[in-house]
């Protein structure tokens, strides 16, 4: 029985992504070892026409953004990329979030100008929002965009700037000195006022989605590089919408692990072991539950955005809890040999473990509980 009734178009996207991602497998270990951007993966996605997936069709995109024609296609893309390489999936996710915010908030002239590097050269867009000294929700941003004649003067330190290597343009969020609200700016990556600390990025997992720390010193940004208006990012709840992509990456990585475990166990003749069968059953049940929550939320996003955002919180919480559980389940089902480096499961588990470590996970179920009890809540607090 099919888990979810995909449309023909959605199934075609799955088939296409699986074909493209099949080439990632042989390169994943090398990218992981070197902690470098998955350049050939990105080129393959560019040649397959995938890098403008979240751009509105009126601008030449595929229309897969959350406010567009078929948003489930974007998250199916992320999920199926993550089954092979979660780091590549995250590079795609961060880039796609930038592109869909450009599509949502920018003028036609800005859209065409900001997407040109992707359109012509397959360049990914970095997102510089997170800061090492404050949390952008609870503590406010220390990054400042000082109003000056003709634009803004930016001084900021940002970390986890995914996709920074090789980028031409960067999406950067700072605080507007005039309104003290969040503003989104597009900044050339080669600005002389930007310095990059490449030594920052040496993690245990997700090593190929290179995300260095960057410092912006008196970087001038012209007014025409402002996206939308002050307050648009938080006012339009983009922090919550980002949870969709994270959840798709989590469940994709788990599916990649699960499918390898199944083939490994069959090859070892362990499928008839009653105890091992129970561990496999739990793995599948958790994956299916997360997928159903995620797919249902995304499919109903246009009709009930508030309800969909809450359902994504449930999906993300279950995905994180299941990720922690998976290391035990796969060990009991298949044995510790599966975690030796010759098997991709070792890398997938490291990627998954690092990627779920957002320090505010405990708030996710609190948001769902508040909504159920009729209390005020804010989605996206766990991002």
mmCIF file of C-alpha atoms in Angstrom:
data_model
loop_
_atom_site.group_PDB
_atom_site.id
_atom_site.type_symbol
_atom_site.label_atom_id
_atom_site.label_comp_id
_atom_site.label_asym_id
_atom_site.label_seq_id
_atom_site.Cartn_x
_atom_site.Cartn_y
_atom_site.Cartn_z
ATOM 1 C CA UNK A 1 0.000 0.000 0.000
ATOM 2 C CA UNK A 2 1.272 3.457 -0.904
ATOM 3 C CA UNK A 3 1.956 5.618 2.146
ATOM 4 C CA UNK A 4 0.764 8.864 0.550
ATOM 5 C CA UNK A 5 -1.163 9.597 -2.668
ATOM 6 C CA UNK A 6 1.439 11.480 -4.695
ATOM 7 C CA UNK A 7 0.310 13.162 -7.890
ATOM 8 C CA UNK A 8 1.897 12.143 -11.183
ATOM 9 C CA UNK A 9 3.939 15.362 -11.097
ATOM 10 C CA UNK A 10 5.192 14.653 -7.580
ATOM 11 C CA UNK A 11 6.138 11.084 -8.479
ATOM 12 C CA UNK A 12 7.994 12.409 -11.513
ATOM 13 C CA UNK A 13 9.989 14.714 -9.216
ATOM 14 C CA UNK A 14 10.856 11.773 -6.951
ATOM 15 C CA UNK A 15 12.017 9.720 -9.938
ATOM 16 C CA UNK A 16 14.110 12.606 -11.276
ATOM 17 C CA UNK A 17 15.767 13.366 -7.936
ATOM 18 C CA UNK A 18 16.550 9.702 -7.306
ATOM 19 C CA UNK A 19 18.255 9.528 -10.691
ATOM 20 C CA UNK A 20 20.343 12.655 -10.016
ATOM 21 C CA UNK A 21 21.170 11.691 -6.413
ATOM 22 C CA UNK A 22 22.342 8.221 -7.418
ATOM 23 C CA UNK A 23 25.543 9.853 -8.612
ATOM 24 C CA UNK A 24 26.165 11.411 -5.197
ATOM 25 C CA UNK A 25 26.877 8.112 -3.462
ATOM 26 C CA UNK A 26 30.348 7.500 -4.879
ATOM 27 C CA UNK A 27 31.509 11.031 -3.967
ATOM 28 C CA UNK A 28 29.937 11.459 -0.536
ATOM 29 C CA UNK A 29 32.739 9.909 1.518
ATOM 30 C CA UNK A 30 35.381 12.045 -0.200
ATOM 31 C CA UNK A 31 33.452 15.278 0.349
ATOM 32 C CA UNK A 32 32.954 14.263 3.969
ATOM 33 C CA UNK A 33 36.646 13.497 4.478
ATOM 34 C CA UNK A 34 37.779 16.790 2.956
ATOM 35 C CA UNK A 35 34.965 18.884 4.500
ATOM 36 C CA UNK A 36 34.501 20.613 1.151
ATOM 37 C CA UNK A 37 31.463 21.717 -0.811
ATOM 38 C CA UNK A 38 29.857 18.952 -2.934
ATOM 39 C CA UNK A 39 30.659 20.753 -6.169
ATOM 40 C CA UNK A 40 29.831 17.947 -8.593
ATOM 41 C CA UNK A 41 26.539 17.291 -6.808
ATOM 42 C CA UNK A 42 25.672 20.972 -7.207
ATOM 43 C CA UNK A 43 26.649 20.913 -10.884
ATOM 44 C CA UNK A 44 24.505 17.823 -11.454
ATOM 45 C CA UNK A 45 21.518 19.557 -9.835
ATOM 46 C CA UNK A 46 22.117 22.661 -11.942
ATOM 47 C CA UNK A 47 22.263 20.640 -15.159
ATOM 48 C CA UNK A 48 19.048 18.875 -14.128
ATOM 49 C CA UNK A 49 17.304 22.244 -13.698
ATOM 50 C CA UNK A 50 16.767 21.819 -9.946
ATOM 51 C CA UNK A 51 18.377 24.935 -8.467
ATOM 52 C CA UNK A 52 15.430 27.255 -9.142
ATOM 53 C CA UNK A 53 12.878 24.774 -7.802
ATOM 54 C CA UNK A 54 11.497 27.235 -5.253
ATOM 55 C CA UNK A 55 11.257 30.196 -7.634
ATOM 56 C CA UNK A 56 7.825 31.205 -8.892
ATOM 57 C CA UNK A 57 7.027 29.917 -12.378
ATOM 58 C CA UNK A 58 6.438 33.474 -13.619
ATOM 59 C CA UNK A 59 10.170 34.076 -13.111
ATOM 60 C CA UNK A 60 11.244 30.836 -14.770
ATOM 61 C CA UNK A 61 11.269 28.641 -11.669
ATOM 62 C CA UNK A 62 9.482 25.370 -10.956
ATOM 63 C CA UNK A 63 6.990 26.806 -8.454
ATOM 64 C CA UNK A 64 7.819 24.546 -5.501
ATOM 65 C CA UNK A 65 8.047 27.234 -2.789
ATOM 66 C CA UNK A 66 5.730 27.066 0.222
ATOM 67 C CA UNK A 67 3.494 29.820 -1.212
ATOM 68 C CA UNK A 68 3.553 28.484 -4.765
ATOM 69 C CA UNK A 69 1.983 25.794 -6.924
ATOM 70 C CA UNK A 70 3.260 22.487 -5.528
ATOM 71 C CA UNK A 71 5.342 22.939 -2.349
ATOM 72 C CA UNK A 72 5.463 19.226 -1.558
ATOM 73 C CA UNK A 73 7.765 18.774 -4.553
ATOM 74 C CA UNK A 74 10.471 20.856 -2.870
ATOM 75 C CA UNK A 75 10.414 18.848 0.333
ATOM 76 C CA UNK A 76 10.320 15.560 -1.546
ATOM 77 C CA UNK A 77 13.425 16.795 -3.362
ATOM 78 C CA UNK A 78 15.201 17.583 -0.081
ATOM 79 C CA UNK A 79 14.158 14.249 1.425
ATOM 80 C CA UNK A 80 15.419 12.162 -1.481
ATOM 81 C CA UNK A 81 18.697 14.076 -1.696
ATOM 82 C CA UNK A 82 19.215 13.458 2.026
ATOM 83 C CA UNK A 83 18.751 9.722 1.585
ATOM 84 C CA UNK A 84 22.134 9.739 -0.172
ATOM 85 C CA UNK A 85 23.903 12.801 1.254
ATOM 86 C CA UNK A 86 22.246 14.974 3.940
ATOM 87 C CA UNK A 87 24.984 17.600 3.549
ATOM 88 C CA UNK A 88 24.126 18.134 -0.115
ATOM 89 C CA UNK A 89 20.448 18.211 0.814
ATOM 90 C CA UNK A 90 21.108 20.957 3.348
ATOM 91 C CA UNK A 91 23.063 23.006 0.808
ATOM 92 C CA UNK A 92 20.056 22.731 -1.497
ATOM 93 C CA UNK A 93 17.611 23.523 1.313
ATOM 94 C CA UNK A 94 19.395 26.696 2.455
ATOM 95 C CA UNK A 95 19.721 27.899 -1.133
ATOM 96 C CA UNK A 96 16.069 27.129 -1.871
ATOM 97 C CA UNK A 97 14.891 29.035 1.200
ATOM 98 C CA UNK A 98 16.800 32.086 -0.029
ATOM 99 C CA UNK A 99 15.316 31.740 -3.505
ATOM 100 C CA UNK A 100 11.741 31.447 -2.266
ATOM 101 C CA UNK A 101 12.143 34.528 -0.041
ATOM 102 C CA UNK A 102 13.459 36.416 -3.069
ATOM 103 C CA UNK A 103 10.418 35.204 -4.996
ATOM 104 C CA UNK A 104 8.087 36.310 -2.182
ATOM 105 C CA UNK A 105 9.482 39.730 -1.282
ATOM 106 C CA UNK A 106 11.389 41.135 -4.274
ATOM 107 C CA UNK A 107 10.461 43.147 -7.328
ATOM 108 C CA UNK A 108 10.751 41.484 -10.718
ATOM 109 C CA UNK A 109 13.973 43.410 -11.399
ATOM 110 C CA UNK A 110 15.462 42.224 -8.110
ATOM 111 C CA UNK A 111 14.374 38.638 -8.693
ATOM 112 C CA UNK A 112 16.096 38.457 -12.058
ATOM 113 C CA UNK A 113 19.235 40.186 -10.761
ATOM 114 C CA UNK A 114 19.552 38.123 -7.580
ATOM 115 C CA UNK A 115 18.913 34.775 -9.280
ATOM 116 C CA UNK A 116 21.235 35.403 -12.241
ATOM 117 C CA UNK A 117 24.279 33.639 -10.695
ATOM 118 C CA UNK A 118 22.165 30.535 -10.121
ATOM 119 C CA UNK A 119 20.426 30.728 -13.466
ATOM 120 C CA UNK A 120 23.599 31.031 -15.536
ATOM 121 C CA UNK A 121 26.321 29.388 -13.437
ATOM 122 C CA UNK A 122 24.617 27.130 -10.902
ATOM 123 C CA UNK A 123 25.775 29.203 -7.936
ATOM 124 C CA UNK A 124 24.187 28.447 -4.585
ATOM 125 C CA UNK A 125 23.131 31.249 -2.259
ATOM 126 C CA UNK A 126 24.353 31.370 1.348
ATOM 127 C CA UNK A 127 22.131 32.477 4.211
ATOM 128 C CA UNK A 128 23.777 34.528 6.970
ATOM 129 C CA UNK A 129 21.329 34.790 9.836
ATOM 130 C CA UNK A 130 22.643 32.882 12.833
ATOM 131 C CA UNK A 131 25.031 34.650 15.208
ATOM 132 C CA UNK A 132 27.589 33.285 17.699
ATOM 133 C CA UNK A 133 26.758 35.789 20.432
ATOM 134 C CA UNK A 134 22.958 35.897 20.416
ATOM 135 C CA UNK A 135 19.826 34.026 19.373
ATOM 136 C CA UNK A 136 17.899 35.913 16.725
ATOM 137 C CA UNK A 137 14.553 35.085 18.367
ATOM 138 C CA UNK A 138 15.127 35.356 22.104
ATOM 139 C CA UNK A 139 18.167 37.577 22.408
ATOM 140 C CA UNK A 140 17.773 39.832 19.407
ATOM 141 C CA UNK A 141 20.355 40.339 16.703
ATOM 142 C CA UNK A 142 23.617 42.091 17.384
ATOM 143 C CA UNK A 143 24.159 42.472 13.629
ATOM 144 C CA UNK A 144 23.257 46.009 12.595
ATOM 145 C CA UNK A 145 22.351 47.686 9.335
ATOM 146 C CA UNK A 146 23.024 51.371 9.946
ATOM 147 C CA UNK A 147 20.948 53.658 7.733
ATOM 148 C CA UNK A 148 23.230 55.843 5.605
ATOM 149 C CA UNK A 149 22.746 57.840 2.435
ATOM 150 C CA UNK A 150 21.711 55.462 -0.339
ATOM 151 C CA UNK A 151 21.486 52.321 1.748
ATOM 152 C CA UNK A 152 22.918 50.548 4.782
ATOM 153 C CA UNK A 153 26.279 50.082 6.472
ATOM 154 C CA UNK A 154 26.499 46.544 7.846
ATOM 155 C CA UNK A 155 28.589 45.414 10.795
ATOM 156 C CA UNK A 156 28.010 41.834 11.882
ATOM 157 C CA UNK A 157 29.458 38.472 12.790
ATOM 158 C CA UNK A 158 27.555 35.492 11.417
ATOM 159 C CA UNK A 159 28.257 31.788 11.754
ATOM 160 C CA UNK A 160 26.935 28.642 10.076
ATOM 161 C CA UNK A 161 26.885 30.503 6.757
ATOM 162 C CA UNK A 162 26.056 27.463 4.632
ATOM 163 C CA UNK A 163 27.057 27.657 0.937
ATOM 164 C CA UNK A 164 29.554 30.494 1.472
ATOM 165 C CA UNK A 165 32.426 28.968 -0.573
ATOM 166 C CA UNK A 166 32.128 29.956 -4.221
ATOM 167 C CA UNK A 167 29.035 32.124 -3.782
ATOM 168 C CA UNK A 168 28.477 35.381 -5.664
ATOM 169 C CA UNK A 169 25.585 36.805 -3.640
ATOM 170 C CA UNK A 170 24.651 36.291 0.013
ATOM 171 C CA UNK A 171 21.323 36.641 1.818
ATOM 172 C CA UNK A 172 22.086 38.444 5.091
ATOM 173 C CA UNK A 173 19.731 39.376 7.933
ATOM 174 C CA UNK A 174 20.512 42.264 10.269
ATOM 175 C CA UNK A 175 18.665 44.725 12.496
ATOM 176 C CA UNK A 176 17.550 47.972 10.879
ATOM 177 C CA UNK A 177 18.959 50.891 12.904
ATOM 178 C CA UNK A 178 15.902 53.014 12.150
ATOM 179 C CA UNK A 179 13.043 50.623 12.926
ATOM 180 C CA UNK A 180 14.999 48.110 15.055
ATOM 181 C CA UNK A 181 13.285 45.368 13.079
ATOM 182 C CA UNK A 182 14.780 42.591 10.992
ATOM 183 C CA UNK A 183 15.767 43.386 7.425
ATOM 184 C CA UNK A 184 17.036 41.120 4.655
ATOM 185 C CA UNK A 185 19.864 42.317 2.433
ATOM 186 C CA UNK A 186 21.628 40.911 -0.619
ATOM 187 C CA UNK A 187 25.395 41.369 -0.379
ATOM 188 C CA UNK A 188 28.111 40.439 -2.915
ATOM 189 C CA UNK A 189 30.211 37.671 -1.389
ATOM 190 C CA UNK A 190 33.460 39.258 -2.611
ATOM 191 C CA UNK A 191 32.938 42.557 -0.766
ATOM 192 C CA UNK A 192 36.312 43.609 0.705
ATOM 193 C CA UNK A 193 34.680 44.242 4.082
ATOM 194 C CA UNK A 194 33.884 40.536 4.514
ATOM 195 C CA UNK A 195 36.356 38.159 6.152
ATOM 196 C CA UNK A 196 35.838 34.414 6.484
ATOM 197 C CA UNK A 197 37.063 32.144 9.268
ATOM 198 C CA UNK A 198 37.338 28.835 7.433
ATOM 199 C CA UNK A 199 38.807 27.103 10.500
ATOM 200 C CA UNK A 200 35.407 27.370 12.188
ATOM 201 C CA UNK A 201 33.982 24.531 10.078
ATOM 202 C CA UNK A 202 35.409 21.197 11.245
ATOM 203 C CA UNK A 203 32.395 19.265 12.608
ATOM 204 C CA UNK A 204 31.841 15.554 13.185
ATOM 205 C CA UNK A 205 29.048 15.409 10.611
ATOM 206 C CA UNK A 206 27.440 17.402 7.770
ATOM 207 C CA UNK A 207 30.999 18.215 6.790
ATOM 208 C CA UNK A 208 30.218 18.817 3.115
ATOM 209 C CA UNK A 209 27.684 21.598 3.741
ATOM 210 C CA UNK A 210 30.515 24.017 4.472
ATOM 211 C CA UNK A 211 29.260 26.721 6.842
ATOM 212 C CA UNK A 212 32.029 29.057 8.036
ATOM 213 C CA UNK A 213 31.955 32.055 10.345
ATOM 214 C CA UNK A 214 32.006 35.435 8.600
ATOM 215 C CA UNK A 215 32.596 38.993 9.754
ATOM 216 C CA UNK A 216 31.123 42.036 7.996
ATOM 217 C CA UNK A 217 33.006 45.277 8.670
ATOM 218 C CA UNK A 218 31.501 48.524 7.352
ATOM 219 C CA UNK A 219 29.990 46.774 4.336
ATOM 220 C CA UNK A 220 27.888 49.195 2.294
ATOM 221 C CA UNK A 221 24.668 47.757 0.878
ATOM 222 C CA UNK A 222 22.668 49.912 -1.562
ATOM 223 C CA UNK A 223 18.954 50.447 -0.988
ATOM 224 C CA UNK A 224 18.136 48.431 -4.098
ATOM 225 C CA UNK A 225 19.539 45.334 -2.377
ATOM 226 C CA UNK A 226 16.920 45.420 0.388
ATOM 227 C CA UNK A 227 14.439 42.529 0.182
ATOM 228 C CA UNK A 228 10.918 43.570 1.090
ATOM 229 C CA UNK A 229 10.354 45.723 4.167
ATOM 230 C CA UNK A 230 11.577 45.789 7.782
ATOM 231 C CA UNK A 231 10.001 42.980 9.793
ATOM 232 C CA UNK A 232 9.143 40.749 6.837
ATOM 233 C CA UNK A 233 11.229 37.729 7.899
ATOM 234 C CA UNK A 234 9.703 37.297 11.347
ATOM 235 C CA UNK A 235 6.393 38.895 10.417
ATOM 236 C CA UNK A 236 5.834 36.332 7.667
ATOM 237 C CA UNK A 237 7.048 33.525 9.952
ATOM 238 C CA UNK A 238 9.991 32.352 7.886
ATOM 239 C CA UNK A 239 11.795 30.940 10.885
ATOM 240 C CA UNK A 240 8.906 28.511 11.284
ATOM 241 C CA UNK A 241 8.785 27.714 7.573
ATOM 242 C CA UNK A 242 12.441 26.711 7.660
ATOM 243 C CA UNK A 243 11.419 23.802 9.920
ATOM 244 C CA UNK A 244 9.860 22.154 6.868
ATOM 245 C CA UNK A 245 13.209 21.706 5.159
ATOM 246 C CA UNK A 246 15.024 20.574 8.288
ATOM 247 C CA UNK A 247 12.384 17.911 8.872
ATOM 248 C CA UNK A 248 12.656 16.688 5.283
ATOM 249 C CA UNK A 249 16.426 16.347 5.675
ATOM 250 C CA UNK A 250 16.084 14.440 8.945
ATOM 251 C CA UNK A 251 13.590 11.931 7.608
ATOM 252 C CA UNK A 252 15.519 11.564 4.353
ATOM 253 C CA UNK A 253 18.685 10.637 6.240
ATOM 254 C CA UNK A 254 16.721 8.143 8.327
ATOM 255 C CA UNK A 255 15.267 6.593 5.189
ATOM 256 C CA UNK A 256 18.750 6.246 3.725
ATOM 257 C CA UNK A 257 19.901 4.479 6.890
ATOM 258 C CA UNK A 258 16.820 2.265 7.011
ATOM 259 C CA UNK A 259 17.100 1.127 3.394
ATOM 260 C CA UNK A 260 20.766 0.228 3.848
ATOM 261 C CA UNK A 261 19.959 -1.679 7.054
ATOM 262 C CA UNK A 262 17.315 -3.720 5.211
ATOM 263 C CA UNK A 263 19.676 -4.708 2.399
ATOM 264 C CA UNK A 264 22.510 -5.419 4.832
ATOM 265 C CA UNK A 265 20.354 -7.680 7.002
ATOM 266 C CA UNK A 266 19.013 -9.586 4.026
ATOM 267 C CA UNK A 267 22.541 -10.074 2.755
ATOM 268 C CA UNK A 268 23.624 -11.443 6.142
ATOM 269 C CA UNK A 269 20.615 -13.747 6.403
ATOM 270 C CA UNK A 270 19.307 -12.034 9.539
ATOM 271 C CA UNK A 271 15.797 -11.281 8.371
ATOM 272 C CA UNK A 272 14.231 -14.252 10.178
ATOM 273 C CA UNK A 273 15.442 -13.165 13.632
ATOM 274 C CA UNK A 274 12.296 -12.236 15.614
ATOM 275 C CA UNK A 275 14.048 -9.736 17.864
ATOM 276 C CA UNK A 276 15.739 -7.967 14.964
ATOM 277 C CA UNK A 277 12.413 -7.800 13.136
ATOM 278 C CA UNK A 278 10.977 -5.715 15.992
ATOM 279 C CA UNK A 279 13.782 -3.152 15.735
ATOM 280 C CA UNK A 280 13.267 -2.869 11.990
ATOM 281 C CA UNK A 281 9.526 -2.488 12.524
ATOM 282 C CA UNK A 282 10.079 0.396 14.920
ATOM 283 C CA UNK A 283 12.404 2.122 12.463
ATOM 284 C CA UNK A 284 9.842 1.884 9.670
ATOM 285 C CA UNK A 285 6.949 3.012 11.878
ATOM 286 C CA UNK A 286 8.802 6.119 13.019
ATOM 287 C CA UNK A 287 9.783 7.041 9.465
ATOM 288 C CA UNK A 288 6.254 6.554 8.150
ATOM 289 C CA UNK A 289 4.743 8.667 10.947
ATOM 290 C CA UNK A 290 7.145 11.549 10.281
ATOM 291 C CA UNK A 291 6.522 11.414 6.544
ATOM 292 C CA UNK A 292 2.757 11.421 6.965
ATOM 293 C CA UNK A 293 2.878 14.432 9.287
ATOM 294 C CA UNK A 294 5.241 16.313 6.975
ATOM 295 C CA UNK A 295 3.428 15.505 3.718
ATOM 296 C CA UNK A 296 0.019 16.312 5.201
ATOM 297 C CA UNK A 297 1.247 19.623 6.600
ATOM 298 C CA UNK A 298 2.847 20.742 3.350
ATOM 299 C CA UNK A 299 -0.092 19.629 1.210
ATOM 300 C CA UNK A 300 -2.505 21.666 3.354
ATOM 301 C CA UNK A 301 -0.239 24.701 3.743
ATOM 302 C CA UNK A 302 -2.231 26.968 1.424
ATOM 303 C CA UNK A 303 -5.602 26.173 2.996
ATOM 304 C CA UNK A 304 -4.569 26.176 6.670
ATOM 305 C CA UNK A 305 -1.143 27.697 7.197
ATOM 306 C CA UNK A 306 -1.496 27.928 10.985
ATOM 307 C CA UNK A 307 -2.514 24.283 11.298
ATOM 308 C CA UNK A 308 0.193 23.174 8.885
ATOM 309 C CA UNK A 309 2.884 25.005 10.827
ATOM 310 C CA UNK A 310 1.810 23.269 14.030
ATOM 311 C CA UNK A 311 1.822 19.883 12.326
ATOM 312 C CA UNK A 312 5.363 20.524 11.102
ATOM 313 C CA UNK A 313 6.389 21.160 14.715
ATOM 314 C CA UNK A 314 5.047 17.680 15.525
ATOM 315 C CA UNK A 315 6.901 16.172 12.571
ATOM 316 C CA UNK A 316 10.162 17.877 13.480
ATOM 317 C CA UNK A 317 9.933 16.844 17.134
ATOM 318 C CA UNK A 318 9.275 13.224 16.204
ATOM 319 C CA UNK A 319 12.118 13.296 13.679
ATOM 320 C CA UNK A 320 14.632 14.555 16.250
ATOM 321 C CA UNK A 321 13.488 12.057 18.875
ATOM 322 C CA UNK A 322 13.627 9.258 16.305
ATOM 323 C CA UNK A 323 17.101 10.285 15.175
ATOM 324 C CA UNK A 324 18.402 9.775 18.692
ATOM 325 C CA UNK A 325 16.676 6.401 18.820
ATOM 326 C CA UNK A 326 17.998 5.256 15.429
ATOM 327 C CA UNK A 327 21.586 4.701 16.555
ATOM 328 C CA UNK A 328 20.307 2.136 19.048
ATOM 329 C CA UNK A 329 17.823 0.530 16.669
ATOM 330 C CA UNK A 330 20.224 0.053 13.777
ATOM 331 C CA UNK A 331 22.875 -1.366 16.113
ATOM 332 C CA UNK A 332 20.462 -3.890 17.581
ATOM 333 C CA UNK A 333 18.982 -4.772 14.197
ATOM 334 C CA UNK A 334 22.124 -5.035 12.103
ATOM 335 C CA UNK A 335 25.075 -5.017 14.506
ATOM 336 C CA UNK A 336 27.903 -2.581 15.166
ATOM 337 C CA UNK A 337 29.815 -3.661 12.056
ATOM 338 C CA UNK A 338 27.405 -1.511 10.068
ATOM 339 C CA UNK A 339 28.928 1.576 11.709
ATOM 340 C CA UNK A 340 32.378 0.920 10.296
ATOM 341 C CA UNK A 341 33.461 3.576 7.842
ATOM 342 C CA UNK A 342 33.255 1.323 4.787
ATOM 343 C CA UNK A 343 29.473 1.548 5.119
ATOM 344 C CA UNK A 344 27.622 4.820 4.339
ATOM 345 C CA UNK A 345 25.491 4.381 7.470
ATOM 346 C CA UNK A 346 28.410 5.620 9.587
ATOM 347 C CA UNK A 347 28.459 8.936 7.696
ATOM 348 C CA UNK A 348 24.679 9.217 7.593
ATOM 349 C CA UNK A 349 24.483 8.769 11.362
ATOM 350 C CA UNK A 350 27.144 11.413 11.977
ATOM 351 C CA UNK A 351 25.349 13.802 9.644
ATOM 352 C CA UNK A 352 22.028 13.156 11.321
ATOM 353 C CA UNK A 353 23.433 13.487 14.834
ATOM 354 C CA UNK A 354 25.005 16.879 14.158
ATOM 355 C CA UNK A 355 22.082 18.234 12.166
ATOM 356 C CA UNK A 356 19.483 17.696 14.888
ATOM 357 C CA UNK A 357 21.496 19.566 17.538
ATOM 358 C CA UNK A 358 19.531 22.784 17.722
ATOM 359 C CA UNK A 359 19.531 23.821 21.362
ATOM 360 C CA UNK A 360 15.845 24.715 21.561
ATOM 361 C CA UNK A 361 14.338 21.353 20.622
ATOM 362 C CA UNK A 362 12.597 21.126 24.002
ATOM 363 C CA UNK A 363 10.311 24.021 22.998
ATOM 364 C CA UNK A 364 8.827 22.213 19.998
ATOM 365 C CA UNK A 365 6.253 20.156 21.862
ATOM 366 C CA UNK A 366 5.562 23.125 24.116
ATOM 367 C CA UNK A 367 4.337 25.011 21.066
ATOM 368 C CA UNK A 368 1.996 22.159 20.135
ATOM 369 C CA UNK A 369 0.796 21.890 23.732
ATOM 370 C CA UNK A 370 0.127 25.612 24.004
ATOM 371 C CA UNK A 371 -1.958 25.519 20.834
ATOM 372 C CA UNK A 372 -3.946 22.526 22.090
ATOM 373 C CA UNK A 373 -4.653 24.343 25.363
ATOM 374 C CA UNK A 374 -5.650 27.580 23.688
ATOM 375 C CA UNK A 375 -2.601 29.467 24.958
ATOM 376 C CA UNK A 376 -0.528 31.959 22.905
ATOM 377 C CA UNK A 377 2.308 30.356 20.959
ATOM 378 C CA UNK A 378 4.949 31.080 18.320
ATOM 379 C CA UNK A 379 6.051 28.473 15.798
ATOM 380 C CA UNK A 380 9.684 28.256 14.764
ATOM 381 C CA UNK A 381 11.086 28.769 18.256
ATOM 382 C CA UNK A 382 13.068 25.519 18.054
ATOM 383 C CA UNK A 383 14.952 26.392 14.865
#
